[in-house]
Short mmCIF file of C-alpha atoms in Angstrom, two decimals:
data_model
loop_
_atom_site.label_atom_id
_atom_site.label_comp_id
_atom_site.label_asym_id
_atom_site.label_seq_id
_atom_site.Cartn_x
_atom_site.Cartn_y
_atom_site.Cartn_z
CA MET A 1 15.30 -5.38 -14.50
CA LEU A 2 13.49 -4.18 -11.38
CA PRO A 3 15.09 -1.36 -9.64
CA PRO A 4 17.24 -1.92 -6.23
CA ILE A 5 15.91 -3.07 -3.12
CA PRO A 6 15.80 0.86 -1.26
CA THR A 7 18.56 1.16 1.56
CA GLY A 8 16.07 1.02 4.48
CA TRP A 9 14.41 -2.23 3.26
CA THR A 10 17.81 -4.61 1.55
CA SER A 11 18.59 -6.40 4.81
CA ALA A 12 14.79 -7.35 5.39
CA LEU A 13 14.71 -8.68 2.18
CA ALA A 14 17.93 -10.05 1.27
CA VAL A 15 16.66 -13.77 1.68
CA GLU A 16 13.63 -13.30 -0.38
CA THR A 17 15.15 -11.36 -3.28
CA THR A 18 17.54 -14.54 -3.86
CA ARG A 19 15.09 -16.89 -3.76
CA PRO A 20 14.36 -18.34 -7.65
CA THR A 21 10.92 -16.78 -7.35
CA PHE A 22 12.50 -13.13 -7.54
CA ALA A 23 14.22 -14.12 -10.48
CA GLN A 24 11.27 -15.56 -12.35
CA LEU A 25 9.13 -12.65 -11.31
CA GLN A 26 12.43 -10.03 -12.90
CA THR A 27 12.51 -12.13 -16.39
CA PHE A 28 8.37 -12.17 -16.53
CA LEU A 29 8.36 -7.90 -16.18
CA ASP A 30 11.37 -7.67 -18.65
CA GLU A 31 9.49 -9.73 -21.09
CA GLU A 32 5.82 -7.51 -20.28
CA ARG A 33 7.59 -4.43 -20.77
CA LYS A 34 9.09 -5.05 -24.08
CA THR A 35 5.43 -5.93 -25.47
CA HIS A 36 2.63 -3.82 -23.19
CA PRO A 37 2.81 -0.91 -21.44
CA ILE A 38 3.11 -1.61 -17.69
CA PHE A 39 2.31 0.41 -15.14
CA PRO A 40 4.03 2.04 -12.57
CA SER A 41 7.07 3.01 -14.34
CA GLU A 42 9.94 0.88 -13.81
CA PRO A 43 11.81 3.55 -11.36
CA ASP A 44 7.94 3.72 -9.16
CA VAL A 45 7.78 0.09 -8.69
CA PHE A 46 9.32 0.60 -5.21
CA THR A 47 8.31 4.02 -4.08
CA ALA A 48 6.42 3.04 -0.73
CA LEU A 49 9.75 1.49 0.27
CA GLU A 50 11.59 4.14 -0.81
CA LEU A 51 9.80 7.01 1.34
CA THR A 52 8.93 4.58 4.18
CA PRO A 53 11.56 2.82 5.21
CA LEU A 54 11.09 0.09 7.42
CA GLU A 55 12.87 1.72 10.72
CA ASP A 56 9.98 4.33 10.41
CA VAL A 57 6.55 1.86 9.71
CA ARG A 58 3.98 2.63 12.00
CA VAL A 59 1.01 2.23 10.17
CA LEU A 60 0.65 -0.43 6.82
CA ILE A 61 -1.86 0.23 4.56
CA LEU A 62 -2.57 -2.75 2.29
CA GLY A 63 -3.72 -2.40 -0.96
CA GLN A 64 -4.11 -5.29 -3.69
CA ASP A 65 -3.42 -3.87 -7.20
CA PRO A 66 -1.64 -0.84 -8.82
CA TYR A 67 -4.55 1.27 -11.09
CA SER A 68 -4.03 0.15 -14.46
CA GLY A 69 -4.97 3.22 -16.48
CA GLU A 70 -2.81 5.51 -17.55
CA GLY A 71 -0.76 7.91 -15.72
CA GLN A 72 -2.33 6.39 -12.21
CA ALA A 73 -0.29 4.08 -10.77
CA HIS A 74 3.17 5.28 -9.34
CA GLY A 75 3.94 3.17 -6.35
CA LEU A 76 2.13 3.83 -3.22
CA SER A 77 -1.50 1.83 -2.73
CA PHE A 78 -4.22 4.03 -3.11
CA SER A 79 -2.87 7.49 -4.60
CA VAL A 80 -1.94 9.13 -7.80
CA ARG A 81 0.28 11.92 -8.22
CA SER A 82 -1.05 15.71 -8.00
CA GLY A 83 -3.12 16.50 -11.37
CA VAL A 84 -4.30 12.97 -11.86
CA LYS A 85 -7.89 12.75 -11.67
CA LYS A 86 -8.61 11.01 -8.26
CA PRO A 87 -10.00 7.06 -8.94
CA PRO A 88 -13.36 6.11 -7.16
CA SER A 89 -11.87 4.38 -4.20
CA LEU A 90 -9.72 7.58 -3.28
CA VAL A 91 -12.76 9.45 -3.83
CA ASN A 92 -14.19 7.26 -0.99
CA ILE A 93 -11.11 7.39 1.14
CA PHE A 94 -11.50 11.17 1.45
CA LYS A 95 -15.53 10.97 1.81
CA GLU A 96 -14.08 8.98 5.27
CA LEU A 97 -11.85 10.92 6.11
CA THR A 98 -13.95 14.11 6.16
CA ASP A 99 -16.57 12.09 8.14
CA ASP A 100 -14.51 10.42 10.45
CA LEU A 101 -11.54 13.38 11.20
CA GLY A 102 -13.80 16.35 9.48
CA GLN A 103 -10.98 17.12 7.42
CA ALA A 104 -11.52 18.66 4.36
CA PRO A 105 -10.37 16.39 1.28
CA PRO A 106 -7.51 17.48 -0.86
CA ALA A 107 -7.54 19.15 -4.20
CA HIS A 108 -5.11 16.00 -5.31
CA GLY A 109 -4.77 12.69 -4.25
CA HIS A 110 -1.36 12.38 -3.68
CA LEU A 111 -0.51 10.43 -0.51
CA ALA A 112 3.12 11.11 0.10
CA SER A 113 2.50 12.96 3.12
CA TRP A 114 1.69 9.85 4.64
CA ALA A 115 4.33 7.55 3.32
CA ARG A 116 6.73 10.62 4.65
CA GLN A 117 5.09 10.04 8.31
CA GLY A 118 5.10 5.96 8.48
CA VAL A 119 2.39 4.97 6.66
CA LEU A 120 3.32 2.22 4.36
CA LEU A 121 1.31 2.34 1.30
CA LEU A 122 1.93 -1.19 0.26
CA ASN A 123 0.37 -3.01 -2.79
CA ALA A 124 -0.10 -7.13 -2.76
CA VAL A 125 1.45 -6.76 -6.29
CA LEU A 126 3.34 -3.89 -7.60
CA THR A 127 2.83 -3.92 -11.36
CA VAL A 128 0.58 -4.39 -13.63
CA ARG A 129 0.02 -4.36 -17.63
CA ALA A 130 -2.17 -1.20 -18.84
CA ASP A 131 -6.03 -1.82 -18.63
CA VAL A 132 -5.81 -5.09 -17.12
CA PRO A 133 -6.72 -5.17 -13.63
CA ASN A 134 -4.72 -8.25 -11.61
CA SER A 135 -2.41 -9.25 -14.98
CA HIS A 136 -0.20 -9.67 -12.70
CA GLN A 137 -1.24 -11.68 -9.91
CA GLY A 138 0.66 -14.93 -9.10
CA ARG A 139 3.88 -13.95 -11.10
CA GLY A 140 5.76 -13.85 -7.79
CA TRP A 141 5.12 -10.46 -6.42
CA GLU A 142 3.01 -11.84 -3.76
CA PRO A 143 5.93 -13.98 -1.80
CA PHE A 144 7.79 -10.59 -2.03
CA THR A 145 5.22 -8.36 -0.52
CA ASP A 146 4.54 -11.12 2.06
CA ALA A 147 8.02 -10.68 2.80
CA VAL A 148 7.26 -7.10 3.62
CA ILE A 149 4.41 -8.05 5.77
CA ARG A 150 6.46 -10.06 8.08
CA ALA A 151 9.36 -7.57 8.18
CA VAL A 152 6.93 -5.34 9.49
CA ASP A 153 5.34 -8.04 11.93
CA ALA A 154 8.80 -8.45 12.99
CA LYS A 155 9.46 -5.14 14.22
CA PRO A 156 9.65 -4.76 17.98
CA ASP A 157 7.27 -1.57 18.49
CA PRO A 158 3.75 -2.47 17.60
CA VAL A 159 2.50 -1.45 14.26
CA VAL A 160 -1.11 -0.41 13.06
CA PHE A 161 -2.24 -2.81 10.00
CA VAL A 162 -5.11 -1.30 8.25
CA LEU A 163 -6.83 -3.99 5.91
CA TRP A 164 -9.73 -3.28 3.63
CA GLY A 165 -11.40 -6.00 1.76
CA ALA A 166 -11.42 -9.50 1.83
CA PHE A 167 -8.00 -9.89 -0.11
CA ALA A 168 -6.14 -7.84 2.18
CA GLN A 169 -7.75 -9.40 5.37
CA LYS A 170 -6.45 -12.63 4.37
CA LYS A 171 -2.96 -11.73 5.32
CA LYS A 172 -4.02 -11.50 8.90
CA ALA A 173 -2.19 -14.80 9.00
CA LEU A 174 1.07 -13.13 8.53
CA ILE A 175 0.36 -10.70 11.22
CA ASP A 176 0.74 -10.96 15.30
CA ALA A 177 -2.48 -9.28 16.56
CA GLN A 178 -1.36 -9.88 20.06
CA LYS A 179 1.68 -7.29 19.32
CA HIS A 180 0.13 -5.35 16.33
CA ALA A 181 -3.25 -3.33 16.12
CA ILE A 182 -5.25 -4.58 12.94
CA VAL A 183 -7.97 -2.20 11.66
CA GLU A 184 -10.23 -3.57 9.29
CA SER A 185 -13.53 -3.16 7.16
CA ALA A 186 -14.77 -3.29 3.68
CA HIS A 187 -13.14 -1.98 0.88
CA PRO A 188 -13.37 1.49 -0.10
CA SER A 189 -14.25 0.48 -3.74
CA PRO A 190 -17.74 1.41 -4.98
CA LEU A 191 -18.89 -2.01 -5.36
CA SER A 192 -18.29 -2.53 -1.19
CA ALA A 193 -17.88 1.10 0.25
CA ARG A 194 -21.38 1.32 1.46
CA ARG A 195 -21.28 -2.55 3.10
CA GLY A 196 -19.01 -1.62 5.76
CA PHE A 197 -16.36 1.05 4.52
CA PHE A 198 -18.17 4.23 5.62
CA GLY A 199 -18.69 4.90 9.29
CA SER A 200 -15.74 2.44 9.53
CA LYS A 201 -13.50 5.33 11.09
CA PRO A 202 -10.11 3.72 10.48
CA PHE A 203 -8.43 7.01 11.01
CA SER A 204 -9.10 8.17 14.10
CA ARG A 205 -8.95 3.79 15.19
CA THR A 206 -5.49 3.92 13.49
CA ASN A 207 -4.39 7.05 15.75
CA ALA A 208 -6.37 5.48 18.86
CA ALA A 209 -4.22 2.47 18.36
CA LEU A 210 -0.99 4.89 17.96
CA ARG A 211 -1.99 6.37 21.32
CA SER A 212 -2.63 2.97 23.32
CA ALA A 213 1.29 1.90 21.94
CA ARG A 214 2.58 5.37 23.02
CA ARG A 215 3.59 5.98 19.88
CA PRO A 216 2.91 9.50 17.84
CA GLU A 217 -0.25 9.56 15.97
CA ILE A 218 -0.67 10.32 11.79
CA ASP A 219 -1.65 14.09 10.84
CA TRP A 220 -3.97 12.50 8.30
CA GLN A 221 -4.50 15.91 6.53
CA VAL A 222 -3.12 15.73 3.27
CA PRO A 223 -1.86 18.88 2.23
CA ASP A 224 -3.04 21.09 -0.97
CA VAL A 225 0.50 21.84 -2.19
#
């Protein structure tokens, strides 16, 4: 079974979690976990929602799929826990952070400090079979995470949506661009980072959008401890 929806999201997602698609998703995951290693672990599936309640969201960074390697995914898009080797996309994110804001990359890749400031680190699909990327696409996560995006879009205060790559940019249809800011570029993966991610300055652009909305900026420096 999936863990309970974190309290900061229960009301906004109440309708979505009663739909047949959500029950079907839970049945699928129960069967998958009987026969395959599934990442992240069950208690970590909703970590992004736990660390960033809806009322606190100022920025949403949308990923596609959890990391599928052992020990990598822990419920925050692009993040890995301390002590886990940084995946190539995250290495490139930190390279761009250094180029954009002059901040030295941290020794680890745990992005909880962003999440606790109101950066919702959401993947469109929240689970994956070990070593099989995209294996849980089309199994019911997308309607659920679309509902998360719609709940953020419905917030009265402006939010900055950070959309890296074509997959994330398809979600623009769910976002009121008249109310919110959208920061987009190529994906930070090694396959595309040099085709428009490097040099895109997403961190300074996000903070500029927050300033324009008279909302507090994000401290993007990830502490080493």
